Amino acid sequence: MKNPIFDIDNWKEITATLARNKIRTFLTAFGIFWGTAMLAMLWGGAQGMQRMLRGQFEGFATNSAIIASNRTSMPYKGYKKGMYWSLTQTDIDNIRHSVSDIKAMSAVSNRSASLHYGTKSYEASVQGVESAFPEIFTPVIYSGRFINEADERDSKKVCCIGKRVAGELFGSTDSLGKFIEVNNIYYRVVGVVGQESEVQINGDVDNMITIPLSTMRKAYNLGTRVDMALIDVKSGHTPAELQPQIERIIRLSHPIHPDDKRAIMYMDISEEFDMIDKMFTGVDVLVLFVGFGSLLAGIIGVGNIMWVIVKERTTEIGIRRALGAKPRDIIVQILSEGVVLTFIAGVAGICFATGVLGGVNYLMTLQGNPAGFQLGFGTAVAITVVFAVLGTAAGIIPAVKAMRIKPIEALNDK
């Protein structure tokens, strides 16, 4: 009788089966690896892009608005259409005293400036602000301080200079206490400032001189005129809610038709932030959809290979059952293989994604645009746990099928 152990054809079949199983395992592991890496890279990349976009608004109050004058679009009280009018300090004071839901408010005016220090000169712009300005648009303080209430009250001839201005006039940011000439008037430097936000109010703070508005009003003979007003609204309210009341107050002091929608420019910054938040939410949903699609493909692969393993190891399972193995032992055996495969491939995918995100972030940092393309530890653990749970779930049905195999049927299986 021919011994099957030494049957060459039998060994070829066993070898071919092992090779097929290895290929299936490799392809399944690669699918899980790529699905994990895709989800991690997409999530980390999306979070980095969000940080980059939010960084462009760094320091700017999210619940704020800008108010400015514009030409009228309707004739009113004998004035023709197209008349130009100006906001005044009286308008600012009336709004500040009448609208209780405003958290902070600052008038702002801006003019061009010729700067001189010793033999050096520089062309920039000078802006006058009130002491509440940094509550709405927070500058970066490199040294010294910003304009305060005492400067505004006493119309002091002090200034904060932008970081770029300091570099041009002094060669460094070490300029505190020195005097610079701004349009033939000398101001003492009390601070060197800049901005992180891409939002600009009449220009970039890095390339600007900032002085008290009361001082600017006297120096430039502005009277009570101001270029614009910035407001920050209290929590629980929005700039849109306050717009009708603010416009009504302004119209009381100017010949503006009640139905003229263009004469008063009211830019609700909070709407821009809301739009960006909604865009971020959409990006997150898209990332999760694409990432979990890749994840699901890998998990389906785990389920399929578990089915194949159970089918091709029916005889082995039957022998184990005949030798006394409990159904629980069979389930643990099948599930553990799926969990280990999912865990190892998932961790490898996380490591690969972390390396790619770190490389991209490094390259962008070299270019001066750090994006923060990083995958947080908690996020990495969450993705790995989700993959492990789904990998376990994918192996439950094949494991139950293996448990139900009867020893006699398994031993007679061809």
mmCIF file of C-alpha atoms in Angstrom, residues 1-283:
data_model
loop_
_atom_site.group_PDB
_atom_site.id
_atom_site.type_symbol
_atom_site.label_atom_id
_atom_site.label_comp_id
_atom_site.label_asym_id
_atom_site.label_seq_id
_atom_site.Cartn_x
_atom_site.Cartn_y
_atom_site.Cartn_z
ATOM 1 C CA MET A 1 0.000 0.000 0.000
ATOM 2 C CA LYS A 2 1.358 3.430 -0.979
ATOM 3 C CA ASN A 3 2.313 5.609 1.998
ATOM 4 C CA PRO A 4 0.800 9.098 1.531
ATOM 5 C CA ILE A 5 3.681 10.600 3.504
ATOM 6 C CA PHE A 6 6.087 9.733 0.699
ATOM 7 C CA ASP A 7 3.627 10.509 -2.095
ATOM 8 C CA ILE A 8 5.302 13.195 -4.247
ATOM 9 C CA ASP A 9 1.972 14.386 -5.681
ATOM 10 C CA ASN A 10 0.630 14.833 -2.153
ATOM 11 C CA TRP A 11 3.671 16.903 -1.162
ATOM 12 C CA LYS A 12 3.288 19.065 -4.270
ATOM 13 C CA GLU A 13 -0.334 19.743 -3.333
ATOM 14 C CA ILE A 14 0.677 20.622 0.233
ATOM 15 C CA THR A 15 3.450 22.913 -1.029
ATOM 16 C CA ALA A 16 1.081 24.640 -3.475
ATOM 17 C CA THR A 17 -1.491 25.121 -0.705
ATOM 18 C CA LEU A 18 1.110 26.657 1.587
ATOM 19 C CA ALA A 19 2.272 28.971 -1.185
ATOM 20 C CA ARG A 20 -1.309 30.078 -1.879
ATOM 21 C CA ASN A 21 -1.889 30.731 1.804
ATOM 22 C CA LYS A 22 1.268 32.810 2.042
ATOM 23 C CA ILE A 23 0.270 34.880 -0.972
ATOM 24 C CA ARG A 24 -3.241 35.390 0.434
ATOM 25 C CA THR A 25 -1.838 36.345 3.828
ATOM 26 C CA PHE A 26 0.623 38.768 2.276
ATOM 27 C CA LEU A 27 -2.032 40.434 0.121
ATOM 28 C CA THR A 28 -4.414 40.691 3.068
ATOM 29 C CA ALA A 29 -1.700 42.125 5.310
ATOM 30 C CA PHE A 30 -0.743 44.623 2.602
ATOM 31 C CA GLY A 31 -4.387 45.668 2.247
ATOM 32 C CA ILE A 32 -4.632 46.304 5.988
ATOM 33 C CA PHE A 33 -1.255 48.067 5.978
ATOM 34 C CA TRP A 34 -2.273 50.362 3.123
ATOM 35 C CA GLY A 35 -5.754 51.005 4.537
ATOM 36 C CA THR A 36 -4.294 52.015 7.899
ATOM 37 C CA ALA A 37 -1.602 54.151 6.269
ATOM 38 C CA MET A 38 -4.150 55.882 4.014
ATOM 39 C CA LEU A 39 -6.495 56.675 6.900
ATOM 40 C CA ALA A 40 -3.624 57.925 9.080
ATOM 41 C CA MET A 41 -2.033 60.023 6.313
ATOM 42 C CA LEU A 42 -5.350 61.539 5.249
ATOM 43 C CA TRP A 43 -6.308 62.365 8.831
ATOM 44 C CA GLY A 44 -2.899 63.778 9.748
ATOM 45 C CA GLY A 45 -2.749 65.749 6.493
ATOM 46 C CA ALA A 46 -6.243 67.151 6.995
ATOM 47 C CA GLN A 47 -5.433 68.221 10.558
ATOM 48 C CA GLY A 48 -2.223 69.859 9.328
ATOM 49 C CA MET A 49 -4.093 71.779 6.644
ATOM 50 C CA GLN A 50 -6.608 72.923 9.234
ATOM 51 C CA ARG A 51 -3.822 74.181 11.475
ATOM 52 C CA MET A 52 -2.289 76.037 8.522
ATOM 53 C CA LEU A 53 -5.577 77.723 7.611
ATOM 54 C CA ARG A 54 -6.428 78.556 11.214
ATOM 55 C CA GLY A 55 -2.938 79.969 11.632
ATOM 56 C CA GLN A 56 -3.766 82.545 8.964
ATOM 57 C CA PHE A 57 -6.358 83.975 11.392
ATOM 58 C CA GLU A 58 -4.161 83.625 14.484
ATOM 59 C CA GLY A 59 -4.689 86.506 16.883
ATOM 60 C CA PHE A 60 -7.893 87.781 15.240
ATOM 61 C CA ALA A 61 -11.069 87.597 17.332
ATOM 62 C CA THR A 62 -13.416 85.058 15.746
ATOM 63 C CA ASN A 63 -16.651 86.807 16.799
ATOM 64 C CA SER A 64 -15.796 90.199 15.318
ATOM 65 C CA ALA A 65 -16.741 92.643 12.580
ATOM 66 C CA ILE A 66 -15.281 95.617 10.703
ATOM 67 C CA ILE A 67 -17.315 98.806 10.189
ATOM 68 C CA ALA A 68 -16.355 101.422 7.607
ATOM 69 C CA SER A 69 -17.915 104.119 5.439
ATOM 70 C CA ASN A 70 -18.731 103.786 1.759
ATOM 71 C CA ARG A 71 -20.300 105.981 -0.900
ATOM 72 C CA THR A 72 -24.075 106.241 -0.734
ATOM 73 C CA SER A 73 -26.153 104.458 -3.347
ATOM 74 C CA MET A 74 -29.367 106.464 -2.826
ATOM 75 C CA PRO A 75 -30.078 110.237 -2.657
ATOM 76 C CA TYR A 76 -31.295 111.467 0.717
ATOM 77 C CA LYS A 77 -32.178 114.830 2.312
ATOM 78 C CA GLY A 78 -30.932 116.828 -0.661
ATOM 79 C CA TYR A 79 -27.669 114.884 -0.994
ATOM 80 C CA LYS A 80 -27.008 113.149 -4.294
ATOM 81 C CA LYS A 81 -26.274 109.502 -4.811
ATOM 82 C CA GLY A 82 -22.548 108.705 -4.541
ATOM 83 C CA MET A 83 -21.855 111.084 -1.667
ATOM 84 C CA TYR A 84 -18.886 110.115 0.457
ATOM 85 C CA TRP A 85 -19.150 110.375 4.233
ATOM 86 C CA SER A 86 -16.816 109.422 7.123
ATOM 87 C CA LEU A 87 -17.164 107.614 10.414
ATOM 88 C CA THR A 88 -16.456 109.848 13.392
ATOM 89 C CA GLN A 89 -15.340 109.377 16.952
ATOM 90 C CA THR A 90 -18.860 110.400 17.948
ATOM 91 C CA ASP A 91 -20.226 107.376 16.062
ATOM 92 C CA ILE A 92 -17.749 105.139 17.856
ATOM 93 C CA ASP A 93 -18.643 106.531 21.272
ATOM 94 C CA ASN A 94 -22.402 106.305 20.585
ATOM 95 C CA ILE A 95 -22.088 102.652 19.511
ATOM 96 C CA ARG A 96 -19.863 101.824 22.472
ATOM 97 C CA HIS A 97 -22.327 103.348 24.966
ATOM 98 C CA SER A 98 -25.553 102.103 23.351
ATOM 99 C CA VAL A 99 -24.766 98.525 22.308
ATOM 100 C CA SER A 100 -24.192 96.543 25.481
ATOM 101 C CA ASP A 101 -23.322 93.271 23.746
ATOM 102 C CA ILE A 102 -20.052 94.611 22.358
ATOM 103 C CA LYS A 103 -17.102 93.156 24.263
ATOM 104 C CA ALA A 104 -14.386 95.426 22.820
ATOM 105 C CA MET A 105 -14.274 98.203 20.228
ATOM 106 C CA SER A 106 -11.502 100.252 18.664
ATOM 107 C CA ALA A 107 -11.454 102.972 16.040
ATOM 108 C CA VAL A 108 -8.583 102.779 13.543
ATOM 109 C CA SER A 109 -7.057 105.327 11.159
ATOM 110 C CA ASN A 110 -4.188 104.842 8.746
ATOM 111 C CA ARG A 111 -1.794 107.101 6.798
ATOM 112 C CA SER A 112 1.427 106.687 4.833
ATOM 113 C CA ALA A 113 4.629 107.543 6.681
ATOM 114 C CA SER A 114 8.254 108.383 6.046
ATOM 115 C CA LEU A 115 10.445 107.056 8.859
ATOM 116 C CA HIS A 116 13.917 108.266 9.837
ATOM 117 C CA TYR A 117 16.459 107.165 12.412
ATOM 118 C CA GLY A 118 19.909 108.673 12.131
ATOM 119 C CA THR A 119 21.002 108.265 8.525
ATOM 120 C CA LYS A 120 18.507 105.496 7.815
ATOM 121 C CA SER A 121 15.054 106.003 6.336
ATOM 122 C CA TYR A 122 12.153 103.735 5.480
ATOM 123 C CA GLU A 123 8.740 104.097 3.862
ATOM 124 C CA ALA A 124 5.914 102.447 5.764
ATOM 125 C CA SER A 125 2.482 103.309 7.098
ATOM 126 C CA VAL A 126 1.336 104.601 10.453
ATOM 127 C CA GLN A 127 -1.893 103.517 12.119
ATOM 128 C CA GLY A 128 -3.667 105.046 15.069
ATOM 129 C CA VAL A 129 -5.549 102.699 17.362
ATOM 130 C CA GLU A 130 -7.352 102.780 20.677
ATOM 131 C CA SER A 131 -6.277 100.763 23.701
ATOM 132 C CA ALA A 132 -8.878 98.022 23.037
ATOM 133 C CA PHE A 133 -7.289 97.176 19.674
ATOM 134 C CA PRO A 134 -5.220 94.178 20.943
ATOM 135 C CA GLU A 135 -8.388 92.608 22.375
ATOM 136 C CA ILE A 136 -9.675 92.273 18.809
ATOM 137 C CA PHE A 137 -6.475 91.849 16.816
ATOM 138 C CA THR A 138 -3.765 90.497 19.105
ATOM 139 C CA PRO A 139 -0.265 91.397 17.893
ATOM 140 C CA VAL A 140 2.861 89.386 18.622
ATOM 141 C CA ILE A 141 4.974 91.303 21.154
ATOM 142 C CA TYR A 142 8.670 90.717 20.477
ATOM 143 C CA SER A 143 9.823 93.244 23.058
ATOM 144 C CA GLY A 144 8.319 96.016 25.157
ATOM 145 C CA ARG A 145 4.566 96.531 25.155
ATOM 146 C CA PHE A 146 1.645 97.678 23.029
ATOM 147 C CA ILE A 147 -0.312 100.953 23.123
ATOM 148 C CA ASN A 148 -2.257 101.190 26.397
ATOM 149 C CA GLU A 149 -5.066 103.266 27.872
ATOM 150 C CA ALA A 150 -2.705 105.855 29.422
ATOM 151 C CA ASP A 151 -1.061 106.471 26.032
ATOM 152 C CA GLU A 152 -4.470 107.052 24.473
ATOM 153 C CA ARG A 153 -5.793 109.229 27.299
ATOM 154 C CA ASP A 154 -2.727 111.509 27.426
ATOM 155 C CA SER A 155 -2.051 111.524 23.657
ATOM 156 C CA LYS A 156 1.517 110.405 24.284
ATOM 157 C CA LYS A 157 4.051 110.476 21.466
ATOM 158 C CA VAL A 158 4.924 106.805 21.745
ATOM 159 C CA CYS A 159 4.865 104.095 19.114
ATOM 160 C CA CYS A 160 5.122 100.380 18.498
ATOM 161 C CA ILE A 161 7.166 99.510 15.439
ATOM 162 C CA GLY A 162 6.821 96.428 13.277
ATOM 163 C CA LYS A 163 9.544 93.795 13.339
ATOM 164 C CA ARG A 164 10.482 94.495 9.723
ATOM 165 C CA VAL A 165 10.664 98.241 10.421
ATOM 166 C CA ALA A 166 12.934 97.583 13.414
ATOM 167 C CA GLY A 167 15.225 95.515 11.209
ATOM 168 C CA GLU A 168 15.431 98.224 8.561
ATOM 169 C CA LEU A 169 16.053 101.146 10.942
ATOM 170 C CA PHE A 170 17.966 99.520 13.795
ATOM 171 C CA GLY A 171 19.245 96.258 12.345
ATOM 172 C CA SER A 172 17.576 94.324 15.182
ATOM 173 C CA THR A 173 14.612 94.409 17.550
ATOM 174 C CA ASP A 174 16.711 96.210 20.208
ATOM 175 C CA SER A 175 15.089 99.608 19.786
ATOM 176 C CA LEU A 176 13.149 100.236 23.022
ATOM 177 C CA GLY A 177 13.422 103.775 24.350
ATOM 178 C CA LYS A 178 14.884 105.176 21.153
ATOM 179 C CA PHE A 179 13.245 107.972 19.173
ATOM 180 C CA ILE A 180 12.317 107.753 15.521
ATOM 181 C CA GLU A 181 11.057 110.487 13.247
ATOM 182 C CA VAL A 182 7.664 109.806 11.645
ATOM 183 C CA ASN A 183 6.609 112.490 9.167
ATOM 184 C CA ASN A 184 8.707 115.111 11.010
ATOM 185 C CA ILE A 185 7.401 114.146 14.462
ATOM 186 C CA TYR A 186 9.485 112.199 16.971
ATOM 187 C CA TYR A 187 8.025 109.200 18.794
ATOM 188 C CA ARG A 188 9.580 107.056 21.514
ATOM 189 C CA VAL A 189 9.591 103.328 20.751
ATOM 190 C CA VAL A 190 7.823 101.346 23.500
ATOM 191 C CA GLY A 191 7.416 98.038 21.699
ATOM 192 C CA VAL A 192 8.401 95.896 18.731
ATOM 193 C CA VAL A 193 5.447 93.955 17.355
ATOM 194 C CA GLY A 194 4.336 91.737 14.492
ATOM 195 C CA GLN A 195 1.525 89.445 13.482
ATOM 196 C CA GLU A 196 1.035 85.744 12.796
ATOM 197 C CA SER A 197 -2.313 86.169 11.062
ATOM 198 C CA GLU A 198 -2.598 86.591 7.302
ATOM 199 C CA VAL A 199 -5.525 88.953 7.931
ATOM 200 C CA GLN A 200 -4.445 92.566 7.490
ATOM 201 C CA ILE A 201 -6.065 95.707 8.850
ATOM 202 C CA ASN A 202 -4.852 98.463 6.493
ATOM 203 C CA GLY A 203 -1.595 96.545 6.072
ATOM 204 C CA ASP A 204 0.841 94.206 7.777
ATOM 205 C CA VAL A 205 1.698 95.081 11.389
ATOM 206 C CA ASP A 206 5.270 93.888 10.745
ATOM 207 C CA ASN A 207 5.687 96.775 8.286
ATOM 208 C CA MET A 208 3.843 99.455 10.222
ATOM 209 C CA ILE A 209 4.130 102.062 12.988
ATOM 210 C CA THR A 210 1.330 102.000 15.566
ATOM 211 C CA ILE A 211 0.552 105.070 17.681
ATOM 212 C CA PRO A 212 -2.359 106.157 19.941
ATOM 213 C CA LEU A 213 -5.324 107.323 17.868
ATOM 214 C CA SER A 214 -5.667 110.494 19.961
ATOM 215 C CA THR A 215 -2.043 111.341 19.123
ATOM 216 C CA MET A 216 -2.585 110.657 15.438
ATOM 217 C CA ARG A 217 -5.703 112.813 15.397
ATOM 218 C CA LYS A 218 -3.684 115.818 16.552
ATOM 219 C CA ALA A 219 -0.591 115.084 14.463
ATOM 220 C CA TYR A 220 -2.520 114.723 11.203
ATOM 221 C CA ASN A 221 -5.332 117.181 11.966
ATOM 222 C CA LEU A 222 -7.967 114.479 11.454
ATOM 223 C CA GLY A 223 -10.607 116.135 13.597
ATOM 224 C CA THR A 224 -13.083 113.476 14.699
ATOM 225 C CA ARG A 225 -12.833 111.368 11.531
ATOM 226 C CA VAL A 226 -11.774 107.713 11.702
ATOM 227 C CA ASP A 227 -11.219 105.248 8.883
ATOM 228 C CA MET A 228 -12.935 102.235 10.420
ATOM 229 C CA ALA A 229 -14.016 100.538 13.616
ATOM 230 C CA LEU A 230 -13.343 97.028 14.874
ATOM 231 C CA ILE A 231 -15.734 95.308 17.243
ATOM 232 C CA ASP A 232 -15.601 92.055 19.194
ATOM 233 C CA VAL A 233 -19.007 90.736 20.235
ATOM 234 C CA LYS A 234 -19.729 89.044 23.550
ATOM 235 C CA SER A 235 -20.147 85.271 23.644
ATOM 236 C CA GLY A 236 -23.712 84.164 22.940
ATOM 237 C CA HIS A 237 -24.250 86.888 20.347
ATOM 238 C CA THR A 238 -23.099 87.400 16.765
ATOM 239 C CA PRO A 239 -22.106 90.517 14.818
ATOM 240 C CA ALA A 240 -25.062 89.895 12.493
ATOM 241 C CA GLU A 241 -27.463 90.322 15.440
ATOM 242 C CA LEU A 242 -25.982 93.722 16.285
ATOM 243 C CA GLN A 243 -25.752 95.036 12.711
ATOM 244 C CA PRO A 244 -29.254 96.648 12.510
ATOM 245 C CA GLN A 245 -28.764 98.488 15.817
ATOM 246 C CA ILE A 246 -25.252 99.690 14.895
ATOM 247 C CA GLU A 247 -26.331 100.904 11.454
ATOM 248 C CA ARG A 248 -29.320 102.713 12.979
ATOM 249 C CA ILE A 249 -27.012 104.573 15.380
ATOM 250 C CA ILE A 250 -24.687 105.608 12.537
ATOM 251 C CA ARG A 251 -27.573 106.829 10.350
ATOM 252 C CA LEU A 252 -28.757 109.171 13.097
ATOM 253 C CA SER A 253 -25.606 111.298 12.604
ATOM 254 C CA HIS A 254 -25.279 111.100 8.802
ATOM 255 C CA PRO A 255 -27.525 111.751 5.778
ATOM 256 C CA ILE A 256 -27.865 108.103 4.807
ATOM 257 C CA HIS A 257 -31.145 106.716 3.441
ATOM 258 C CA PRO A 258 -32.689 104.070 5.751
ATOM 259 C CA ASP A 259 -32.845 101.634 2.812
ATOM 260 C CA ASP A 260 -29.300 102.282 1.578
ATOM 261 C CA LYS A 261 -27.499 98.960 2.066
ATOM 262 C CA ARG A 262 -24.187 100.032 0.537
ATOM 263 C CA ALA A 263 -23.384 103.236 2.414
ATOM 264 C CA ILE A 264 -22.253 101.407 5.562
ATOM 265 C CA MET A 265 -19.721 98.638 5.039
ATOM 266 C CA TYR A 266 -20.260 95.958 7.666
ATOM 267 C CA MET A 267 -17.918 92.978 7.300
ATOM 268 C CA ASP A 268 -18.927 90.119 9.585
ATOM 269 C CA ILE A 269 -15.668 88.234 10.245
ATOM 270 C CA SER A 270 -17.495 85.563 12.253
ATOM 271 C CA GLU A 271 -19.234 84.390 9.063
ATOM 272 C CA GLU A 272 -15.835 83.752 7.488
ATOM 273 C CA PHE A 273 -14.808 81.644 10.476
ATOM 274 C CA ASP A 274 -18.111 79.740 10.345
ATOM 275 C CA MET A 275 -17.570 79.028 6.655
ATOM 276 C CA ILE A 276 -14.053 77.726 7.359
ATOM 277 C CA ASP A 277 -15.343 75.532 10.211
ATOM 278 C CA LYS A 278 -17.966 74.019 7.898
ATOM 279 C CA MET A 279 -15.315 73.401 5.260
ATOM 280 C CA PHE A 280 -13.138 71.655 7.855
ATOM 281 C CA THR A 281 -16.087 69.489 8.896
ATOM 282 C CA GLY A 282 -16.635 68.498 5.269
ATOM 283 C CA VAL A 283 -12.944 67.634 4.869
#
